[in-house]
mmCIF file of C-alpha atoms and ligand atoms in Angstrom:
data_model
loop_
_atom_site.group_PDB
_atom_site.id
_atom_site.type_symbol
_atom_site.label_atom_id
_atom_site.label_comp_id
_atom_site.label_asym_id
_atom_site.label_seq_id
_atom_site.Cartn_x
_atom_site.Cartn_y
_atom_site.Cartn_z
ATOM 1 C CA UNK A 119 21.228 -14.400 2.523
ATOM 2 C CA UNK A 120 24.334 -14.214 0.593
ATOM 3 C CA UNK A 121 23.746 -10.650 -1.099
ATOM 4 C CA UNK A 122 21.702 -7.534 -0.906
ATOM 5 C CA UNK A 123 17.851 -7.438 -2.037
ATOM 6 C CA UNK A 124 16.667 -4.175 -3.026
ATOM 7 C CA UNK A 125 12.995 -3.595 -3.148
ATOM 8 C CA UNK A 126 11.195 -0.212 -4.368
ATOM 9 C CA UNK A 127 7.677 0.690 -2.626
ATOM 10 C CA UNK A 128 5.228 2.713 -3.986
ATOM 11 C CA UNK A 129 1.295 2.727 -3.016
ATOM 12 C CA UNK A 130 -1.279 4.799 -3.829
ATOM 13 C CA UNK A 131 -1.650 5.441 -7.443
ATOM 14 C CA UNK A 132 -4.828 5.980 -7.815
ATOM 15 C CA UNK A 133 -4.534 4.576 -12.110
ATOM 16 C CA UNK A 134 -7.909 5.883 -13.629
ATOM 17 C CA UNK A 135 -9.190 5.387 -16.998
ATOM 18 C CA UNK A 136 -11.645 7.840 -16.535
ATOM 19 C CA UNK A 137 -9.647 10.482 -13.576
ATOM 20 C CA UNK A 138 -6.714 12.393 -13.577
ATOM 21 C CA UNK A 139 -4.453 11.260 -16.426
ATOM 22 C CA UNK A 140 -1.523 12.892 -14.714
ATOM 23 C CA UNK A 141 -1.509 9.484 -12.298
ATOM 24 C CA UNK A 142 -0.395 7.371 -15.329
ATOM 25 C CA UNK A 143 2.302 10.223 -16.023
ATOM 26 C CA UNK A 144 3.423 10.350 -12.805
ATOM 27 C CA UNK A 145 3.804 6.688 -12.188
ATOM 28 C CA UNK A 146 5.300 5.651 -15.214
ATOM 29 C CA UNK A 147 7.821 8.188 -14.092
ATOM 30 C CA UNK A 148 8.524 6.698 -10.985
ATOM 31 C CA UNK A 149 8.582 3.238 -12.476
ATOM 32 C CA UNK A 150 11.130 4.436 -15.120
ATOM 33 C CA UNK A 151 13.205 5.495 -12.287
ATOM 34 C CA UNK A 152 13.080 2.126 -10.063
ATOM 35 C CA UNK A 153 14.021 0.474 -13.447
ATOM 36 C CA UNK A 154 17.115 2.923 -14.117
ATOM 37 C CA UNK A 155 18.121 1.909 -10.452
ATOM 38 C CA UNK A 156 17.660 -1.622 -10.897
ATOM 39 C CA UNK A 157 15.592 -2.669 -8.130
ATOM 40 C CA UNK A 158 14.941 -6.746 -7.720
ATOM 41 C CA UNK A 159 11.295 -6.260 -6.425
ATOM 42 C CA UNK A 160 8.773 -3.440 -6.701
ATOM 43 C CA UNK A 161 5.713 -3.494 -3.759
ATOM 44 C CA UNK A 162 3.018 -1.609 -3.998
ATOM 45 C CA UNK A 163 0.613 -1.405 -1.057
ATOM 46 C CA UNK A 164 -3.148 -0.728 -2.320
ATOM 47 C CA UNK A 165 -5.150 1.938 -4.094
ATOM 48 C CA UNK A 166 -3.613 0.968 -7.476
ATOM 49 C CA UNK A 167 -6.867 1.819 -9.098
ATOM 50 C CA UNK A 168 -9.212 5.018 -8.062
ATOM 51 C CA UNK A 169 -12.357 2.725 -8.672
ATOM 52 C CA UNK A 170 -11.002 -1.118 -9.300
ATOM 53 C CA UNK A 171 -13.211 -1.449 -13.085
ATOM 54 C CA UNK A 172 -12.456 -3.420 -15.579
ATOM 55 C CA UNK A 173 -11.246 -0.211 -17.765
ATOM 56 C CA UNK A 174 -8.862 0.902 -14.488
ATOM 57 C CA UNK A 175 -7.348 -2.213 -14.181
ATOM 58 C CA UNK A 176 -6.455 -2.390 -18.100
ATOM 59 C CA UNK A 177 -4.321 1.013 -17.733
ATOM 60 C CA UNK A 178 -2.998 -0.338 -14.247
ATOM 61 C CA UNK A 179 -1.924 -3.543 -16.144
ATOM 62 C CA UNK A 180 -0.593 -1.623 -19.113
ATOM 63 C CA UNK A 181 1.444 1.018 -17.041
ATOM 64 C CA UNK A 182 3.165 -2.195 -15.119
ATOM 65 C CA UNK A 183 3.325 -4.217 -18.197
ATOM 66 C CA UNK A 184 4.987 -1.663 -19.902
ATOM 67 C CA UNK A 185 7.707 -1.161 -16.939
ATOM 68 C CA UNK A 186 8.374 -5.072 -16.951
ATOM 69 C CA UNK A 187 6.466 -5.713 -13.628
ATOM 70 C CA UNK A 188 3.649 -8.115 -14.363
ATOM 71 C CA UNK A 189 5.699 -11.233 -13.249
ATOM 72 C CA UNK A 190 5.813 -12.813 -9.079
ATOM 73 C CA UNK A 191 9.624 -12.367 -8.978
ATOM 74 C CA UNK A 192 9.179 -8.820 -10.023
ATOM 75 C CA UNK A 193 6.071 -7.603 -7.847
ATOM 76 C CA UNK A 194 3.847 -8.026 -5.353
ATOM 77 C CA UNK A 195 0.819 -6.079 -4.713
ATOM 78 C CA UNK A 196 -2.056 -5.571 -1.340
ATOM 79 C CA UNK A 197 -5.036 -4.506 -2.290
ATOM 80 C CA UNK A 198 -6.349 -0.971 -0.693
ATOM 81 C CA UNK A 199 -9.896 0.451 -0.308
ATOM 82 C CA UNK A 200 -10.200 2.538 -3.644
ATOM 83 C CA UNK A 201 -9.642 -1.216 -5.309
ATOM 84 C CA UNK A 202 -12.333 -2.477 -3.640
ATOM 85 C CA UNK A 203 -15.165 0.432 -2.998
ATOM 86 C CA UNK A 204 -14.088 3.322 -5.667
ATOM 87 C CA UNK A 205 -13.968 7.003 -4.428
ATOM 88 C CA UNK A 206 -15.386 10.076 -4.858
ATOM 89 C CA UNK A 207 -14.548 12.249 -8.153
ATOM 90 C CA UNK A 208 -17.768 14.737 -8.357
ATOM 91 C CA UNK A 209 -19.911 16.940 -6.753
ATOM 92 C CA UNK A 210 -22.303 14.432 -7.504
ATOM 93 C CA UNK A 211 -20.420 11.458 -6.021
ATOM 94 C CA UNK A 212 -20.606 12.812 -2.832
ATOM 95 C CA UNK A 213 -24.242 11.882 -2.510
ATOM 96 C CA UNK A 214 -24.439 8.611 -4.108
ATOM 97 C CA UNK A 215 -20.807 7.199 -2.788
ATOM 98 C CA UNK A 216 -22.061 5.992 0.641
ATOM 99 C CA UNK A 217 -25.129 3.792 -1.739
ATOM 100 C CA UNK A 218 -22.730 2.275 -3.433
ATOM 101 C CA UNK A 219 -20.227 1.248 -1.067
ATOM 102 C CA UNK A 220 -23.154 -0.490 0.458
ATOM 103 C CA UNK A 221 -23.815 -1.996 -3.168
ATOM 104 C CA UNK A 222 -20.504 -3.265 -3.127
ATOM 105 C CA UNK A 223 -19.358 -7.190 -3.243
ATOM 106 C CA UNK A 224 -16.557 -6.736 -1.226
ATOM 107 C CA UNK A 225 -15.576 -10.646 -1.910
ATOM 108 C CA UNK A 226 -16.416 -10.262 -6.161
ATOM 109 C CA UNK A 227 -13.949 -7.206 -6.130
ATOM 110 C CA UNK A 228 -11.164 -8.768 -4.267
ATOM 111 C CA UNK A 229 -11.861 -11.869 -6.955
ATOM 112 C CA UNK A 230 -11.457 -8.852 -9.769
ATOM 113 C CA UNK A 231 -8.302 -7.490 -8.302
ATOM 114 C CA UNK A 232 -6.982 -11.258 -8.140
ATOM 115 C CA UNK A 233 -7.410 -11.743 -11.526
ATOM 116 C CA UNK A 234 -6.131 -8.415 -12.589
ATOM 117 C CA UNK A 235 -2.698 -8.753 -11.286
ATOM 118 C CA UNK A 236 -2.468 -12.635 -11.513
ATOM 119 C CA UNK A 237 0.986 -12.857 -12.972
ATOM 120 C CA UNK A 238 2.015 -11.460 -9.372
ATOM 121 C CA UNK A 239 0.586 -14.213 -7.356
ATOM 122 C CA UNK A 240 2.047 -17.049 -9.377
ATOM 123 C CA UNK A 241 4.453 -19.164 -6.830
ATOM 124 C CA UNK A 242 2.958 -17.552 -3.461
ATOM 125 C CA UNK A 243 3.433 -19.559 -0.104
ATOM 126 C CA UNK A 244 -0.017 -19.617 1.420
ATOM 127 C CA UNK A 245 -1.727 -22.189 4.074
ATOM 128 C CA UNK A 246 -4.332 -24.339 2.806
ATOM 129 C CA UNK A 247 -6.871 -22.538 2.609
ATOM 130 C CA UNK A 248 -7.508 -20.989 -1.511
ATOM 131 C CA UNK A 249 -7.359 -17.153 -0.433
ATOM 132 C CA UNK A 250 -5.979 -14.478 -2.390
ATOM 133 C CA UNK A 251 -4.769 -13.453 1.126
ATOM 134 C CA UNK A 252 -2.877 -13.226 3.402
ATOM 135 C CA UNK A 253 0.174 -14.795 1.270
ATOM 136 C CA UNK A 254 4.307 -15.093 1.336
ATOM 137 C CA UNK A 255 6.503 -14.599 -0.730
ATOM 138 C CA UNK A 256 10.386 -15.741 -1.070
ATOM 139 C CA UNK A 257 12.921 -13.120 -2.554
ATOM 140 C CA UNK A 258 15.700 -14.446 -1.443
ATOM 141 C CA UNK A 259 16.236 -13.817 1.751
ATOM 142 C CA UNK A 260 13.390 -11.582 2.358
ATOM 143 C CA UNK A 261 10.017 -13.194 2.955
ATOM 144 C CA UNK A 262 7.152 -10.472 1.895
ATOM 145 C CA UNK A 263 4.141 -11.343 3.490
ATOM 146 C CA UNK A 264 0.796 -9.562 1.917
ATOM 147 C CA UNK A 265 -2.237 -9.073 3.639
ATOM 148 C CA UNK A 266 -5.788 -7.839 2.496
ATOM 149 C CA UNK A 267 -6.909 -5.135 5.513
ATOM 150 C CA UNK A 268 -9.652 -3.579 3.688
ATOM 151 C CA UNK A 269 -12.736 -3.904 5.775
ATOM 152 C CA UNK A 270 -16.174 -5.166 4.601
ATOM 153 C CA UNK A 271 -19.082 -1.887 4.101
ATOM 154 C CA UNK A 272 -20.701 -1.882 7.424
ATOM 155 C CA UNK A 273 -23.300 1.205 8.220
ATOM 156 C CA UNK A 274 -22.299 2.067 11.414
ATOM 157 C CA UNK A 275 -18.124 0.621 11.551
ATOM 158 C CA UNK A 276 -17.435 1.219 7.234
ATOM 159 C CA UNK A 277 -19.878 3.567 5.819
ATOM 160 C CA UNK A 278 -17.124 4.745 3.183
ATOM 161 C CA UNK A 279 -15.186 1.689 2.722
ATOM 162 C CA UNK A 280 -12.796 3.519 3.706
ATOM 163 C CA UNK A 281 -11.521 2.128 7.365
ATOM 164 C CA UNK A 282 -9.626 -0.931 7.315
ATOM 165 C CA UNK A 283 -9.666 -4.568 9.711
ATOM 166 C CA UNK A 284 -8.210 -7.985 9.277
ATOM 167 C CA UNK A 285 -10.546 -11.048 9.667
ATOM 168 C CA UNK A 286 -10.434 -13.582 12.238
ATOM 169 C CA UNK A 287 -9.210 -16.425 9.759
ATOM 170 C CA UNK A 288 -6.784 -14.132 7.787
ATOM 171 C CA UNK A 289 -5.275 -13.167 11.240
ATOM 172 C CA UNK A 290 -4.914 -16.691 12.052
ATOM 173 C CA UNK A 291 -3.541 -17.543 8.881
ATOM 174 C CA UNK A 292 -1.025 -14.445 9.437
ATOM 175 C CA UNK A 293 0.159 -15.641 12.473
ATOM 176 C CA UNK A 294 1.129 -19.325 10.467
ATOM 177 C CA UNK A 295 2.847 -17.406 7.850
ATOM 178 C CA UNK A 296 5.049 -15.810 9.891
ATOM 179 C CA UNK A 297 5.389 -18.952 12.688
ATOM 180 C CA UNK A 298 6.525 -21.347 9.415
ATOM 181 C CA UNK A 299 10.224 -22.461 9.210
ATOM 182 C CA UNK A 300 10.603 -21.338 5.948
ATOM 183 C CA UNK A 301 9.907 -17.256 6.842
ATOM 184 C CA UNK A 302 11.033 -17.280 10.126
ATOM 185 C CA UNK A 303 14.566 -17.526 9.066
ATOM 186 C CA UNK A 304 14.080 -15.013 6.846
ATOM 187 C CA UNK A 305 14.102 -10.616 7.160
ATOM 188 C CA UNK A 306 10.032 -10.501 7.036
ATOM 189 C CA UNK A 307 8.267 -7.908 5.420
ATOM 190 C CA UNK A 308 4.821 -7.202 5.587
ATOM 191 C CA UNK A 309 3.055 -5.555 2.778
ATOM 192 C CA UNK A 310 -0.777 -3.915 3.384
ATOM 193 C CA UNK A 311 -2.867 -1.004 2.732
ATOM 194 C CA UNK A 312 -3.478 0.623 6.263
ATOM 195 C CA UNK A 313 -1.720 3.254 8.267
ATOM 196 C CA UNK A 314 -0.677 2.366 12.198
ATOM 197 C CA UNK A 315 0.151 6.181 12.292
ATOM 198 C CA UNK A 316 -1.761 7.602 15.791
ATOM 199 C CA UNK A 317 -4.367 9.941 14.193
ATOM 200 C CA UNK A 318 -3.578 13.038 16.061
ATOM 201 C CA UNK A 319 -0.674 12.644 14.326
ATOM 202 C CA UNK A 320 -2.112 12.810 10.735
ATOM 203 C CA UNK A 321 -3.272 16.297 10.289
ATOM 204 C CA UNK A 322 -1.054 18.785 12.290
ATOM 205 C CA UNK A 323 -3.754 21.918 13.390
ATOM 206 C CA UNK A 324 -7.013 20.107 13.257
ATOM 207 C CA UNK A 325 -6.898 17.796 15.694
ATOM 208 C CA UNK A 326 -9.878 19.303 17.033
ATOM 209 C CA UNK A 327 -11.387 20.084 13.687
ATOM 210 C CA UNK A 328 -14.814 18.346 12.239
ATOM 211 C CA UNK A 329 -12.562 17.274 9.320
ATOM 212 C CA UNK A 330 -9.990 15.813 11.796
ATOM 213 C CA UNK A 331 -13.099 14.012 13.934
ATOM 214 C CA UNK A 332 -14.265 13.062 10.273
ATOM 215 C CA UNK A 333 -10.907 11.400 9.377
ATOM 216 C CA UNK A 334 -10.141 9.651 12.494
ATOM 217 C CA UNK A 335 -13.503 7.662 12.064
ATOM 218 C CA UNK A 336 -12.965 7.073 8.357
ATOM 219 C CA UNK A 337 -8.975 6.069 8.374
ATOM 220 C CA UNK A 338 -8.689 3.530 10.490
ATOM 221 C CA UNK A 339 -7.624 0.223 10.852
ATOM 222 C CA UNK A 340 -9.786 -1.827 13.625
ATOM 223 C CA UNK A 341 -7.240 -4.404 15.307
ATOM 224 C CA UNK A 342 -4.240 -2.326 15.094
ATOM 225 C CA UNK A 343 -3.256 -3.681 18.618
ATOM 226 C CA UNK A 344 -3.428 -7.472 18.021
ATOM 227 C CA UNK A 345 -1.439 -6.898 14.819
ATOM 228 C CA UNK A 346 1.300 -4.954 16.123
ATOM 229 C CA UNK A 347 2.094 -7.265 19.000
ATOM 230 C CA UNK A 348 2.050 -10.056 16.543
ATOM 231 C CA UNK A 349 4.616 -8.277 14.513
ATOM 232 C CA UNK A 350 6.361 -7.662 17.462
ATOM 233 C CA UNK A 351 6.685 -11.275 18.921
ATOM 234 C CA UNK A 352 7.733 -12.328 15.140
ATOM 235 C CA UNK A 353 10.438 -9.825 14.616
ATOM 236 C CA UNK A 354 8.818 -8.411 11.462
ATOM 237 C CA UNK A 355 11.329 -6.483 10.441
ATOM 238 C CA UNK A 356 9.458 -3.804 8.267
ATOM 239 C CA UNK A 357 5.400 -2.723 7.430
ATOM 240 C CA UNK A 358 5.151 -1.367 4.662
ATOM 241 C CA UNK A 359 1.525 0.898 3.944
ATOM 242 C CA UNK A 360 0.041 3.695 2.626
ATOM 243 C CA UNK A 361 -3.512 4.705 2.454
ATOM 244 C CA UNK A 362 -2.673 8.501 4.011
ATOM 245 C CA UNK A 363 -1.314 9.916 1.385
ATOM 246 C CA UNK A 364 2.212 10.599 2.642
ATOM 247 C CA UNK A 365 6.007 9.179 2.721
ATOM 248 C CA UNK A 366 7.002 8.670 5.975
ATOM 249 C CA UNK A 367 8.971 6.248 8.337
ATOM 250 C CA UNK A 368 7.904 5.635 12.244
ATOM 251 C CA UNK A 369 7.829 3.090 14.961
ATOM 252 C CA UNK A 370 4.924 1.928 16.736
ATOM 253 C CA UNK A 371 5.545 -0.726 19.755
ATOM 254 C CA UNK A 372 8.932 -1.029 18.330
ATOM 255 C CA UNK A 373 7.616 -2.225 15.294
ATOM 256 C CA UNK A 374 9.140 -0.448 12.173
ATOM 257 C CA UNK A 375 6.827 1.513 9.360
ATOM 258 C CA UNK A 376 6.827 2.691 5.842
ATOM 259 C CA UNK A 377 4.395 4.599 4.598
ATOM 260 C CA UNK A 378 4.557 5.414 0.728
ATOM 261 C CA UNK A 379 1.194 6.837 0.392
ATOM 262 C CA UNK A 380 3.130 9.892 -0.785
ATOM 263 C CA UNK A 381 4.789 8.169 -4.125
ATOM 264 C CA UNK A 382 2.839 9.904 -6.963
ATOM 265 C CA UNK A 383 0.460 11.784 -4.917
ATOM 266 C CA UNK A 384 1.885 13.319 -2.090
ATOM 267 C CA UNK A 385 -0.850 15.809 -0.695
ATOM 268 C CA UNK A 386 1.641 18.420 0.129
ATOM 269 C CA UNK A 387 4.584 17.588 -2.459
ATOM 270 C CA UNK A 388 4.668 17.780 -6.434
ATOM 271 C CA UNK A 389 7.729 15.514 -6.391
ATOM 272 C CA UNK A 390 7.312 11.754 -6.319
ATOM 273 C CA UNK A 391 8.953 9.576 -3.787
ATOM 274 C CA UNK A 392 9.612 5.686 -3.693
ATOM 275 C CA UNK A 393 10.912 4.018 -0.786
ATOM 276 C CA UNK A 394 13.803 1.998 -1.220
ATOM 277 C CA UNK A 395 14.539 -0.948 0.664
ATOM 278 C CA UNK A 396 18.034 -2.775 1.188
ATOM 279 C CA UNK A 397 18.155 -5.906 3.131
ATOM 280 C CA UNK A 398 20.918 -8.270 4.021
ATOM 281 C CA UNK A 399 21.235 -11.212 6.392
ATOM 282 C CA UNK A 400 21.678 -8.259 9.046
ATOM 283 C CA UNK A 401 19.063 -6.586 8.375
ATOM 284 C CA UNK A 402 17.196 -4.169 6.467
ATOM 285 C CA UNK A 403 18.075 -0.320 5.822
ATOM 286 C CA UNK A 404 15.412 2.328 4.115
ATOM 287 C CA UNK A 405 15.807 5.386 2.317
ATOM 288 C CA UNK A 406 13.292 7.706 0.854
ATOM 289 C CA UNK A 407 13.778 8.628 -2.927
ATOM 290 C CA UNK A 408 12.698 11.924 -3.898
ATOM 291 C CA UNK A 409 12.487 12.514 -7.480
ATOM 292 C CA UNK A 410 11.776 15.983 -8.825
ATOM 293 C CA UNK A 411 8.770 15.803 -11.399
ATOM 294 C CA UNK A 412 7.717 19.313 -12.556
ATOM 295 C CA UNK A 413 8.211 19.974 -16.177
ATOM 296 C CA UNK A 414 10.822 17.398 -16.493
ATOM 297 C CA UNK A 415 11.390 14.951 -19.531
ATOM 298 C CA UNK A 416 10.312 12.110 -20.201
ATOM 299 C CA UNK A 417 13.310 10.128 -18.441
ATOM 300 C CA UNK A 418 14.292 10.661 -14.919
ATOM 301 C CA UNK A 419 18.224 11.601 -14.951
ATOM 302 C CA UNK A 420 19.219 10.054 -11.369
ATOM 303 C CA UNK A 421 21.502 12.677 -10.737
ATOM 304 C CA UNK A 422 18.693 14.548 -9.893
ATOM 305 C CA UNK A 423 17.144 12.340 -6.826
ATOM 306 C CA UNK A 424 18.133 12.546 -3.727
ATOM 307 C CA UNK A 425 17.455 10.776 -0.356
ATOM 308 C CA UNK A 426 16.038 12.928 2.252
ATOM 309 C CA UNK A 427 17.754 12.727 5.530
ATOM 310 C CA UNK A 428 15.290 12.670 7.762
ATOM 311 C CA UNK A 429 11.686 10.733 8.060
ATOM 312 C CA UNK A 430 8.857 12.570 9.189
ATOM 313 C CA UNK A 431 5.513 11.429 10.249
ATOM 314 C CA UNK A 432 2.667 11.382 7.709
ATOM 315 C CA UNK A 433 -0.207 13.908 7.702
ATOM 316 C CA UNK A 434 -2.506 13.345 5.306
ATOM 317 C CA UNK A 435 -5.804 11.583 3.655
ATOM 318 C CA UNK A 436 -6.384 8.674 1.149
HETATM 319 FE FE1 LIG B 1758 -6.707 4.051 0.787
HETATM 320 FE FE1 LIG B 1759 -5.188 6.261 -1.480
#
């Protein structure tokens, strides 16, 4: 790698056509401020869209169109479970959500969200196999490596769509990406929707709670273990997540995390954060971006964002 690579994460932004306006407000905020910084690369890791329809993915598309972003070199994307299976927005929602995540085509909405971001996928690495995932990605000297961990409905293991797994074949495929000559020379980073955070860690106070039995069952990602010593044996040198909606950075089994469920919806924080990303041929340093929103501008003056010193754990829901 002969110079720096900066790449800006974000996940989690929820773009509605129907929901919660403020989501395009707040991310086009954000954006603006990765472009006044000049990022190469913007990732963002799942739940771009609160349901994944047709009329979300035409404000997703404009809000990145209109930052520059619908182009490969520019940005990858993973897709997350509100992509796939939709959430819950009413009173009303609550009763008929679980019917339709069981009415969902898991495979026809990954197809959707394939073709809704296709710019992004022009030029991937991939192994034989036509899949939308897992893929690679060259950026110089980084090699970002995307994989699909949403989990198909299942009554008993996915009633919400909301837990996450990654298929036999896609872990196989994985585990080619990262063994091929091409990205093993490279600072790999992985790019999916997912936490690895240890539940008990998620919601400080409720371990014990209903809500905190409910979450644990409803968050997860199946396979964590199989994944994290894979990352481990390949040197990945980053994850990069969200799906709790949080900004954190951790280490699980040495394995280095960044969560940026927090950039435009942080559950306990107005502000927005992006995580920034530097990596050289020695390696790869992170920051997290905090950028005041409340009642400012328009435009994001950068004198006004600041990195915050420390990373602490993620506790919350998405
Ligand atoms: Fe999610
Ligand atoms: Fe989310």
């Amino acid at each position: 790698m002969t110079s720096s690579i900066t790449i800006a994460h974000l996940s989690d932004l929820h773009l509605s056509a129907l929901h919660k306006r403020s989501h395009i407000r707040r991310t086009r905020r954000a954006l603006d401020h990765l472009n006044a910084l000049g990022v190469d690369h913007v990732v963002i890791t799942g739940d771009i869209t609160a349901d994944g329809t047709p009329e979300d993915y035409r404000v997703a598309r404009s809000v990145l169109a209109s930052a520059g972003l619908l182009a490969s070199p520019r940005l990858t994307v993973a897709i997350g479970n509100h992509d796939v299976f939709g959430g819950v927005h009413t009173a009303e929602d609550v009763l008929s959500f679980p019917g339709r995540c069981a009415r969902t085509d898991d495979k026809a909405k990954l197809k959707e969200f394939g073709a809704a971001f296709q710019e992004t996928f022009q030029g991937t690495l991939m192994p034989a196999e036509k899949r939308i995932f897992p893929f690679a990605k060259i950026i110089g000297g980084v090699a970002l490596i995307a994989v699909n961990t949403v989990a198909p409905y299942s009554r008993v293991k996915n009633p919400l769509g909301s837990n996450g797994s990654v298929d036999d074949r896609s872990f196989e495929m994985l585990r080619d990406i990262l063994a091929d000559p091409v990205i093993r020379t490279r600072r790999k980073i992985i790019a999916l929707h997912h936490h690895f955070h240890k539940m008990r860690e998620t919601r400080e106070g409720t371990v014990h709670s209903v809500w905190g039995a409910i979450e644990r069952q409803t968050m997860k990602l199946r396979g964590k273990s199989r994944l994290l010593k894979l990352f481990a044996q390949h040197q990945v040198d980053l994850v990069l997540h969200g799906h709790i909606h949080r900004s954190a950075e951790y280490l699980r089994d040495g394995v280095r995390f960044l969560n940026a469920g927090g950039s435009v919806l942080h559950e306990a924080d107005p502000d927005l954060h992006i995580n920034l990303i530097r990596c050289t041929a020695s390696g790869c340093t992170t920051e997290i971006h905090r950028i005041p929103f409340e009642n400012l501008p328009a435009r994001i003056s950068t004198s006004l964002v600041h990195s915050e010193a420390s990373l602490t754990a993620g506790h919350a829901a998405a």
